[in-house]
Amino acid sequence: MKFITVKTYEELSEKAADIIASQIIVKPNCVLGLATGSSPVGTYKRLIKDNENGKIDFSTVTSVNLDEYVGLDVTNDQSYRYFMNDNFFNHVNIDKSKTFVPNGCAADLKAEGEAYDKMIKDLGGIDLQLLGIGLDGHIGFNEPDSCFVGPTHEVTLDESTIKANARFFANEDEVPKTAITMGMMSIMQARKILLVANGAAKKEIIEKSFFGPITPEVPASILQLHPDVTVIFSEN
Ligand code: GLP
């Protein structure tokens, strides 16, 4: 594991964007695993600049996102599809038909999960997976559990996650109680993983995840078993 500590969120975003840019330069038709949350927003901003100034070209890139709230569709400004369009896809030359987010409005979420994993497999797997981390150690929406769950699946969100994400909604009651998330299988099969975290509040969970025991109670700790992980952390 490569653990990089930086001083500012700006620096974190610049480094993360450089790693993603290198991936695209090395393999222009790569599959990027993308994440939502506030942590990667700065990275997306840098990538948009890099695209504008001609440093990177997204036209042959495919993306697969980690997760989506159940019941929110693209017209809802809190859906992760809306977030990705708004913060990233609408501002770069990626082919939108090659950007995938799990469908949280699917009638059969189990079938949706199976189809999502099959699609990732058919794409040849994920070359580089970008991750944030929740305060309880969740990656995607894989919450603390008694076992690591492999396939893309429906999850019940933890009380702490609902509270943490309530800041984006009108109030806590508006936060969906369930979500669909890529499981540990597709995440761990990604060839490279890049996790970004910032803020003093994340320090404890970062320490637990990367320097503590590997346990499903701290979902991100499974990443210690991955052969190519880069963590970029900034306290500010
Ligand atoms: C959400 C997302 C996660 C993300 C987490 C942390 O719950 N499902 O993928 O990592 O938020 O968000 P933030 O970066 O805003 O702290």
Coordinates of C-alpha atoms and ligand atoms in Angstrom, one line a residue:
M1 CA 0.0 0.0 0.0
K2 CA 1.1 3.5 -0.8
F3 CA 0.0 5.9 1.9
I4 CA 0.4 9.6 1.0
T5 CA -0.2 12.3 3.5
V6 CA -0.6 15.8 2.1
K7 CA -1.2 19.2 3.7
T8 CA -4.3 20.5 1.8
Y9 CA -7.4 19.3 0.0
E10 CA -6.1 21.1 -3.1
E11 CA -2.9 19.0 -3.0
L12 CA -4.9 15.8 -2.4
S13 CA -7.2 16.6 -5.4
E14 CA -4.2 17.4 -7.7
K15 CA -2.4 14.1 -6.8
A16 CA -5.5 12.0 -7.2
A17 CA -6.3 13.7 -10.6
D18 CA -2.7 13.0 -11.7
I19 CA -3.1 9.3 -10.9
I20 CA -6.3 9.1 -12.8
A21 CA -4.9 11.1 -15.7
S22 CA -1.9 8.7 -15.9
Q23 CA -4.3 5.8 -16.1
I24 CA -6.1 7.3 -19.0
I25 CA -2.8 8.2 -20.8
V26 CA -1.5 4.6 -20.3
K27 CA -4.8 3.0 -21.4
P28 CA -7.1 5.4 -23.2
N29 CA -10.0 2.9 -23.3
C30 CA -9.8 2.1 -19.6
V31 CA -12.6 1.5 -17.2
L32 CA -12.7 3.9 -14.3
G33 CA -14.6 3.1 -11.1
L34 CA -16.0 6.4 -9.8
A35 CA -17.3 7.5 -6.5
T36 CA -19.6 10.2 -5.1
G37 CA -19.4 12.1 -1.8
S38 CA -17.7 15.4 -1.1
S39 CA -14.1 13.9 -1.0
P40 CA -13.7 13.4 -4.8
V41 CA -15.3 16.7 -5.9
G42 CA -11.9 18.5 -6.0
T43 CA -10.4 15.6 -8.0
Y44 CA -13.2 15.9 -10.5
K45 CA -12.6 19.7 -10.8
R46 CA -9.0 19.1 -11.6
L47 CA -9.8 16.4 -14.2
I48 CA -12.3 18.8 -15.8
K49 CA -9.5 21.4 -16.1
D50 CA -7.1 18.8 -17.5
N51 CA -9.7 17.9 -20.1
E52 CA -10.3 21.6 -20.9
N53 CA -6.6 22.2 -21.5
G54 CA -6.2 19.1 -23.6
K55 CA -4.1 17.1 -21.1
I56 CA -6.6 14.2 -21.0
D57 CA -9.2 12.9 -23.3
F58 CA -12.2 11.0 -21.9
S59 CA -13.7 10.1 -25.3
T60 CA -12.7 6.4 -25.1
V61 CA -13.1 6.0 -21.3
T62 CA -15.9 3.9 -19.7
S63 CA -17.0 4.6 -16.1
V64 CA -18.8 2.5 -13.6
N65 CA -20.0 4.1 -10.4
L66 CA -20.1 2.5 -7.0
D67 CA -23.6 3.0 -5.7
E68 CA -27.0 4.7 -5.8
Y69 CA -29.8 5.5 -3.4
V70 CA -32.8 3.2 -3.8
G71 CA -35.8 5.1 -5.2
L72 CA -33.9 8.2 -6.5
D73 CA -33.7 8.7 -10.2
V74 CA -31.7 11.0 -12.4
T75 CA -34.2 13.9 -12.0
N76 CA -33.6 13.9 -8.2
D77 CA -30.7 16.2 -7.4
Q78 CA -29.7 14.0 -4.6
S79 CA -29.3 10.9 -6.8
Y80 CA -25.8 9.8 -7.5
R81 CA -26.5 9.8 -11.2
Y82 CA -27.4 13.5 -11.0
F83 CA -24.3 14.1 -8.8
M84 CA -22.0 12.5 -11.4
N85 CA -23.6 14.4 -14.3
D86 CA -23.5 17.7 -12.4
N87 CA -20.0 17.4 -10.9
F88 CA -18.2 15.6 -13.7
F89 CA -19.8 14.0 -16.8
N90 CA -21.5 17.2 -18.1
H91 CA -18.1 19.0 -18.1
V92 CA -15.8 16.5 -19.9
N93 CA -15.9 14.8 -23.3
I94 CA -16.9 11.4 -21.9
D95 CA -19.5 9.5 -23.9
K96 CA -22.5 9.5 -21.5
S97 CA -23.7 6.2 -22.9
K98 CA -20.5 4.7 -21.5
T99 CA -21.1 6.0 -17.9
F100 CA -22.8 3.5 -15.7
V101 CA -24.4 4.0 -12.3
P102 CA -26.5 1.3 -10.6
N103 CA -30.2 1.8 -11.1
G104 CA -31.7 2.5 -7.7
C105 CA -35.2 2.5 -9.2
A106 CA -35.0 -1.0 -10.7
A107 CA -38.0 -3.1 -9.9
D108 CA -35.8 -6.1 -9.1
L109 CA -32.7 -4.9 -7.3
K110 CA -31.2 -8.4 -7.0
A111 CA -31.4 -8.7 -10.8
E112 CA -30.0 -5.2 -11.2
G113 CA -27.0 -6.1 -9.0
E114 CA -26.3 -9.3 -11.0
A115 CA -26.6 -7.4 -14.3
Y116 CA -24.2 -4.7 -13.0
D117 CA -21.5 -7.2 -11.9
K118 CA -21.9 -9.0 -15.3
M119 CA -21.5 -5.7 -17.1
I120 CA -18.3 -4.9 -15.2
K121 CA -17.0 -8.4 -16.0
D122 CA -17.9 -8.1 -19.7
L123 CA -16.1 -4.7 -19.8
G124 CA -13.0 -6.5 -18.7
G125 CA -13.1 -5.3 -15.1
I126 CA -12.2 -2.0 -13.5
D127 CA -8.7 -0.6 -14.2
L128 CA -8.7 2.0 -11.5
Q129 CA -11.3 2.4 -8.8
L130 CA -11.6 5.7 -7.0
L131 CA -13.0 5.5 -3.5
G132 CA -14.0 7.8 -0.6
I133 CA -14.6 6.5 2.9
G134 CA -17.5 6.9 5.3
L135 CA -17.0 7.8 8.9
D136 CA -17.9 4.2 9.8
G137 CA -15.4 2.8 7.3
H138 CA -17.9 2.2 4.5
I139 CA -16.7 2.1 0.9
G140 CA -19.4 2.5 -1.7
F141 CA -22.3 1.8 0.6
N142 CA -20.8 -1.4 2.1
E143 CA -21.6 -0.8 5.7
P144 CA -20.1 -2.5 8.8
D145 CA -21.4 -6.0 8.8
S146 CA -20.6 -9.5 10.1
C147 CA -19.2 -10.5 6.7
F148 CA -17.8 -8.9 3.6
V149 CA -20.5 -9.1 0.9
G150 CA -19.2 -9.8 -2.6
P151 CA -21.8 -9.0 -5.3
T152 CA -23.5 -5.7 -6.0
H153 CA -26.4 -5.7 -3.6
E154 CA -29.1 -3.8 -1.7
V155 CA -28.1 -2.4 1.7
T156 CA -29.8 -0.8 4.6
L157 CA -27.9 2.4 5.5
D158 CA -26.5 2.8 9.0
E159 CA -28.0 5.4 11.2
S160 CA -24.6 7.2 11.2
T161 CA -24.5 7.3 7.4
I162 CA -28.0 8.6 7.2
K163 CA -27.0 11.4 9.7
A164 CA -23.8 12.2 7.9
N165 CA -25.5 12.4 4.5
A166 CA -28.5 14.3 5.8
R167 CA -26.5 17.5 5.1
F168 CA -27.3 17.2 1.4
F169 CA -31.0 16.7 1.9
A170 CA -33.8 19.0 3.3
N171 CA -33.8 17.0 6.5
E172 CA -32.8 13.6 7.8
D173 CA -36.2 12.0 7.0
E174 CA -35.6 12.7 3.3
V175 CA -32.4 10.5 3.2
P176 CA -33.3 7.1 1.6
K177 CA -32.9 4.2 4.1
T178 CA -31.6 1.8 1.5
A179 CA -29.1 1.9 -1.4
I180 CA -27.6 -0.4 -4.0
T181 CA -23.9 -0.7 -3.9
M182 CA -21.1 -2.5 -5.7
G183 CA -19.9 -5.2 -3.4
M184 CA -16.4 -6.2 -2.3
M185 CA -15.9 -8.5 -5.3
S186 CA -15.9 -5.9 -8.1
I187 CA -14.0 -3.4 -5.8
M188 CA -11.3 -5.9 -4.9
Q189 CA -11.0 -7.1 -8.5
A190 CA -10.1 -3.6 -9.7
R191 CA -6.5 -3.6 -10.8
K192 CA -5.7 -0.4 -8.9
I193 CA -7.5 1.4 -6.1
L194 CA -7.2 5.0 -5.1
L195 CA -8.8 6.1 -1.9
V196 CA -9.1 9.8 -1.0
A197 CA -10.0 11.1 2.4
N198 CA -9.7 14.5 4.0
G199 CA -10.5 16.2 7.3
A200 CA -9.5 15.5 10.9
A201 CA -12.8 13.6 11.4
K202 CA -11.6 10.9 9.0
K203 CA -8.2 10.4 10.7
E204 CA -9.4 7.7 13.2
I205 CA -11.2 5.6 10.6
I206 CA -8.3 5.8 8.2
E207 CA -6.0 4.5 10.9
K208 CA -8.4 1.7 11.8
S209 CA -8.9 0.8 8.1
F210 CA -5.3 0.6 7.1
F211 CA -3.3 0.0 10.2
G212 CA -5.8 -2.1 12.3
P213 CA -7.2 -5.6 12.0
I214 CA -9.0 -6.7 8.8
T215 CA -12.6 -7.1 9.7
P216 CA -16.0 -6.6 8.1
E217 CA -16.9 -4.3 11.0
V218 CA -14.5 -1.9 9.3
P219 CA -15.3 -2.5 5.6
A220 CA -12.4 -0.5 4.2
S221 CA -10.0 -2.7 6.1
I222 CA -10.4 -5.4 3.3
L223 CA -8.3 -3.0 1.1
Q224 CA -5.2 -4.1 3.1
L225 CA -5.5 -7.4 1.1
H226 CA -5.4 -5.6 -2.3
P227 CA -2.1 -5.6 -4.1
D228 CA -2.2 -2.1 -5.5
V229 CA -3.8 0.5 -3.2
T230 CA -2.9 4.2 -2.9
V231 CA -4.4 6.2 -0.1
I232 CA -4.2 10.0 -0.1
F233 CA -5.1 11.7 3.2
S234 CA -5.2 15.3 4.1
E235 CA -6.1 16.5 7.6
N236 CA -7.4 19.7 6.3
Ligands
GLP1 C1 -21.3 8.3 0.7 C2 -20.9 7.4 -0.5 C3 -19.5 6.9 -0.3 C4 -18.6 8.0 0.2 C5 -19.1 8.5 1.5 C6 -18.2 9.6 2.1 O1 -21.9 7.6 1.7 N1 -21.8 6.3 -0.7 O2 -19.0 6.3 -1.5 O3 -17.3 7.6 0.3 O4 -20.3 9.1 1.3 O5 -18.6 10.8 1.7 P1 -17.7 12.2 1.9 O6 -16.6 12.1 1.0 O7 -18.7 13.3 1.6 O8 -17.3 12.2 3.4

